[in-house]
């Protein structure tokens, strides 16, 4: 089982930026796609960005053009750079392992594979 630890959240004003990190334990990281999810109060957890084993990236329409996902296989870490943050980005952010998608695009990713970590809180408010 892979242990996931998210970090980098915080409180920022609208228009600000944050970079989230997710460190994965073990040695299987590079064999899996990775995804960033978020869950706002009263809403289901949803995928916002994903990166395949080959480095292809996909984004939810609500964050495309503002968020950038990247990965460093040497450090078993996936990142989420978030720019131009909006109040609606406020949520707890989580990462998880995914299988590479069978088709191209954000909607093609299947269910996450591991137990969830503790997440990291992002609050966007003036």
PDB file of C-alpha atoms in Angstrom:
ATOM      1  CA  UNK A   1       0.000   0.000   0.000  1.00  0.00           C
ATOM      2  CA  UNK A   2       1.213   3.487  -0.897  1.00  0.00           C
ATOM      3  CA  UNK A   3       1.201   6.229   1.734  1.00  0.00           C
ATOM      4  CA  UNK A   4       0.358   9.683   0.355  1.00  0.00           C
ATOM      5  CA  UNK A   5       1.258  12.945   2.096  1.00  0.00           C
ATOM      6  CA  UNK A   6      -0.040  16.241   0.735  1.00  0.00           C
ATOM      7  CA  UNK A   7       1.395  19.629   1.702  1.00  0.00           C
ATOM      8  CA  UNK A   8       1.622  23.243   0.595  1.00  0.00           C
ATOM      9  CA  UNK A   9      -1.884  24.481   1.250  1.00  0.00           C
ATOM     10  CA  UNK A  10      -2.701  27.762   2.936  1.00  0.00           C
ATOM     11  CA  UNK A  11      -4.760  30.922   2.833  1.00  0.00           C
ATOM     12  CA  UNK A  12      -4.398  33.315  -0.082  1.00  0.00           C
ATOM     13  CA  UNK A  13      -6.278  36.226  -1.558  1.00  0.00           C
ATOM     14  CA  UNK A  14      -8.126  35.915  -4.871  1.00  0.00           C
ATOM     15  CA  UNK A  15      -5.638  36.068  -7.720  1.00  0.00           C
ATOM     16  CA  UNK A  16      -2.882  34.547  -5.624  1.00  0.00           C
ATOM     17  CA  UNK A  17      -0.861  31.399  -6.195  1.00  0.00           C
ATOM     18  CA  UNK A  18       0.081  28.248  -4.318  1.00  0.00           C
ATOM     19  CA  UNK A  19       2.065  25.125  -5.099  1.00  0.00           C
ATOM     20  CA  UNK A  20       0.916  21.852  -3.600  1.00  0.00           C
ATOM     21  CA  UNK A  21       3.120  18.795  -3.206  1.00  0.00           C
ATOM     22  CA  UNK A  22       2.250  15.138  -2.753  1.00  0.00           C
ATOM     23  CA  UNK A  23       4.876  12.630  -1.708  1.00  0.00           C
ATOM     24  CA  UNK A  24       4.244   8.927  -2.231  1.00  0.00           C
ATOM     25  CA  UNK A  25       5.957   6.112  -0.376  1.00  0.00           C
ATOM     26  CA  UNK A  26       7.359   2.987  -1.999  1.00  0.00           C
ATOM     27  CA  UNK A  27       8.809   2.328  -5.409  1.00  0.00           C
ATOM     28  CA  UNK A  28       5.791   2.030  -7.696  1.00  0.00           C
ATOM     29  CA  UNK A  29       5.130   5.753  -8.205  1.00  0.00           C
ATOM     30  CA  UNK A  30       6.529   5.919 -11.719  1.00  0.00           C
ATOM     31  CA  UNK A  31       4.289   3.090 -12.935  1.00  0.00           C
ATOM     32  CA  UNK A  32       1.086   5.012 -12.274  1.00  0.00           C
ATOM     33  CA  UNK A  33      -0.680   8.132 -13.372  1.00  0.00           C
ATOM     34  CA  UNK A  34      -1.289  10.650 -10.586  1.00  0.00           C
ATOM     35  CA  UNK A  35      -4.257  12.850  -9.895  1.00  0.00           C
ATOM     36  CA  UNK A  36      -5.105  15.844  -7.756  1.00  0.00           C
ATOM     37  CA  UNK A  37      -8.604  15.938  -6.317  1.00  0.00           C
ATOM     38  CA  UNK A  38     -10.448  18.470  -4.221  1.00  0.00           C
ATOM     39  CA  UNK A  39     -13.425  18.439  -1.902  1.00  0.00           C
ATOM     40  CA  UNK A  40     -15.271  21.549  -0.814  1.00  0.00           C
ATOM     41  CA  UNK A  41     -17.685  21.474   2.150  1.00  0.00           C
ATOM     42  CA  UNK A  42     -20.909  19.732   1.207  1.00  0.00           C
ATOM     43  CA  UNK A  43     -19.624  18.643  -2.187  1.00  0.00           C
ATOM     44  CA  UNK A  44     -18.219  15.351  -3.463  1.00  0.00           C
ATOM     45  CA  UNK A  45     -14.517  14.886  -4.057  1.00  0.00           C
ATOM     46  CA  UNK A  46     -13.644  15.461  -7.706  1.00  0.00           C
ATOM     47  CA  UNK A  47     -10.635  15.160  -9.975  1.00  0.00           C
ATOM     48  CA  UNK A  48      -9.131  18.492 -10.997  1.00  0.00           C
ATOM     49  CA  UNK A  49      -5.858  17.487 -12.682  1.00  0.00           C
ATOM     50  CA  UNK A  50      -4.054  14.330 -13.734  1.00  0.00           C
ATOM     51  CA  UNK A  51      -0.739  13.350 -15.275  1.00  0.00           C
ATOM     52  CA  UNK A  52       0.000  10.052 -16.990  1.00  0.00           C
ATOM     53  CA  UNK A  53       3.138   7.956 -16.668  1.00  0.00           C
ATOM     54  CA  UNK A  54       4.263   9.516 -19.940  1.00  0.00           C
ATOM     55  CA  UNK A  55       3.689  13.071 -18.745  1.00  0.00           C
ATOM     56  CA  UNK A  56       0.440  13.847 -20.557  1.00  0.00           C
ATOM     57  CA  UNK A  57      -1.669  16.225 -18.489  1.00  0.00           C
ATOM     58  CA  UNK A  58      -5.426  16.672 -18.251  1.00  0.00           C
ATOM     59  CA  UNK A  59      -7.506  19.235 -16.374  1.00  0.00           C
ATOM     60  CA  UNK A  60     -11.036  19.851 -15.277  1.00  0.00           C
ATOM     61  CA  UNK A  61     -12.559  22.712 -17.269  1.00  0.00           C
ATOM     62  CA  UNK A  62     -12.837  24.841 -14.128  1.00  0.00           C
ATOM     63  CA  UNK A  63      -9.061  24.910 -13.608  1.00  0.00           C
ATOM     64  CA  UNK A  64      -7.672  24.580 -17.133  1.00  0.00           C
ATOM     65  CA  UNK A  65      -5.287  27.420 -17.900  1.00  0.00           C
ATOM     66  CA  UNK A  66      -4.793  28.260 -14.228  1.00  0.00           C
ATOM     67  CA  UNK A  67      -3.479  25.011 -12.692  1.00  0.00           C
ATOM     68  CA  UNK A  68      -0.436  22.999 -13.780  1.00  0.00           C
ATOM     69  CA  UNK A  69       0.274  19.443 -12.675  1.00  0.00           C
ATOM     70  CA  UNK A  70       3.779  17.997 -12.834  1.00  0.00           C
ATOM     71  CA  UNK A  71       5.648  15.026 -11.441  1.00  0.00           C
ATOM     72  CA  UNK A  72       9.174  14.135 -10.362  1.00  0.00           C
ATOM     73  CA  UNK A  73       9.655  10.377 -10.463  1.00  0.00           C
ATOM     74  CA  UNK A  74      13.066  10.615  -8.823  1.00  0.00           C
ATOM     75  CA  UNK A  75      11.415  12.014  -5.704  1.00  0.00           C
ATOM     76  CA  UNK A  76       8.083  10.143  -5.946  1.00  0.00           C
ATOM     77  CA  UNK A  77       6.355  13.519  -5.874  1.00  0.00           C
ATOM     78  CA  UNK A  78       3.553  15.156  -7.812  1.00  0.00           C
ATOM     79  CA  UNK A  79       2.940  18.910  -7.759  1.00  0.00           C
ATOM     80  CA  UNK A  80       0.039  21.203  -8.462  1.00  0.00           C
ATOM     81  CA  UNK A  81       0.819  24.798  -9.285  1.00  0.00           C
ATOM     82  CA  UNK A  82      -2.290  26.930  -8.831  1.00  0.00           C
ATOM     83  CA  UNK A  83      -2.420  30.446 -10.243  1.00  0.00           C
ATOM     84  CA  UNK A  84      -5.173  33.041 -10.437  1.00  0.00           C
ATOM     85  CA  UNK A  85      -6.930  31.429  -7.510  1.00  0.00           C
ATOM     86  CA  UNK A  86     -10.637  32.058  -7.018  1.00  0.00           C
ATOM     87  CA  UNK A  87     -12.878  31.716  -3.987  1.00  0.00           C
ATOM     88  CA  UNK A  88     -14.449  28.655  -5.585  1.00  0.00           C
ATOM     89  CA  UNK A  89     -11.067  26.896  -5.462  1.00  0.00           C
ATOM     90  CA  UNK A  90     -11.403  26.729  -1.678  1.00  0.00           C
ATOM     91  CA  UNK A  91     -11.313  23.045  -0.711  1.00  0.00           C
ATOM     92  CA  UNK A  92      -9.219  20.284   0.779  1.00  0.00           C
ATOM     93  CA  UNK A  93      -6.876  18.974  -1.903  1.00  0.00           C
ATOM     94  CA  UNK A  94      -5.819  15.326  -2.156  1.00  0.00           C
ATOM     95  CA  UNK A  95      -3.646  13.264  -4.464  1.00  0.00           C
ATOM     96  CA  UNK A  96      -3.925   9.636  -5.494  1.00  0.00           C
ATOM     97  CA  UNK A  97      -2.583   7.038  -7.856  1.00  0.00           C
ATOM     98  CA  UNK A  98      -4.477   6.273 -11.049  1.00  0.00           C
ATOM     99  CA  UNK A  99      -4.158   3.874 -13.916  1.00  0.00           C
ATOM    100  CA  UNK A 100      -3.172   5.458 -17.189  1.00  0.00           C
ATOM    101  CA  UNK A 101      -6.398   6.310 -19.019  1.00  0.00           C
ATOM    102  CA  UNK A 102      -7.697   4.138 -21.849  1.00  0.00           C
ATOM    103  CA  UNK A 103      -8.561   7.223 -23.881  1.00  0.00           C
ATOM    104  CA  UNK A 104      -7.409  10.802 -24.137  1.00  0.00           C
ATOM    105  CA  UNK A 105      -8.909  13.413 -21.879  1.00  0.00           C
ATOM    106  CA  UNK A 106      -9.937  14.391 -18.388  1.00  0.00           C
ATOM    107  CA  UNK A 107     -13.045  12.172 -18.304  1.00  0.00           C
ATOM    108  CA  UNK A 108     -11.097   9.017 -19.153  1.00  0.00           C
ATOM    109  CA  UNK A 109      -9.503   8.399 -15.773  1.00  0.00           C
ATOM    110  CA  UNK A 110     -10.863   5.567 -13.654  1.00  0.00           C
ATOM    111  CA  UNK A 111     -11.229   5.449  -9.898  1.00  0.00           C
ATOM    112  CA  UNK A 112      -8.281   6.248  -7.594  1.00  0.00           C
ATOM    113  CA  UNK A 113      -6.320   3.255  -6.394  1.00  0.00           C
ATOM    114  CA  UNK A 114      -5.140   3.992  -2.856  1.00  0.00           C
ATOM    115  CA  UNK A 115      -6.520   5.115   0.480  1.00  0.00           C
ATOM    116  CA  UNK A 116      -6.719   8.874   0.823  1.00  0.00           C
ATOM    117  CA  UNK A 117      -4.129  10.899   2.711  1.00  0.00           C
ATOM    118  CA  UNK A 118      -4.965  13.709   5.086  1.00  0.00           C
ATOM    119  CA  UNK A 119      -5.175  16.315   2.332  1.00  0.00           C
ATOM    120  CA  UNK A 120      -4.107  19.940   2.456  1.00  0.00           C
ATOM    121  CA  UNK A 121      -6.499  22.856   2.966  1.00  0.00           C
ATOM    122  CA  UNK A 122      -6.592  25.667   0.418  1.00  0.00           C
ATOM    123  CA  UNK A 123      -8.582  28.753   1.355  1.00  0.00           C
ATOM    124  CA  UNK A 124      -9.050  31.624  -1.083  1.00  0.00           C
ATOM    125  CA  UNK A 125     -10.581  34.668   0.533  1.00  0.00           C
ATOM    126  CA  UNK A 126     -10.179  38.406   0.682  1.00  0.00           C
TER     127      UNK A 126
END
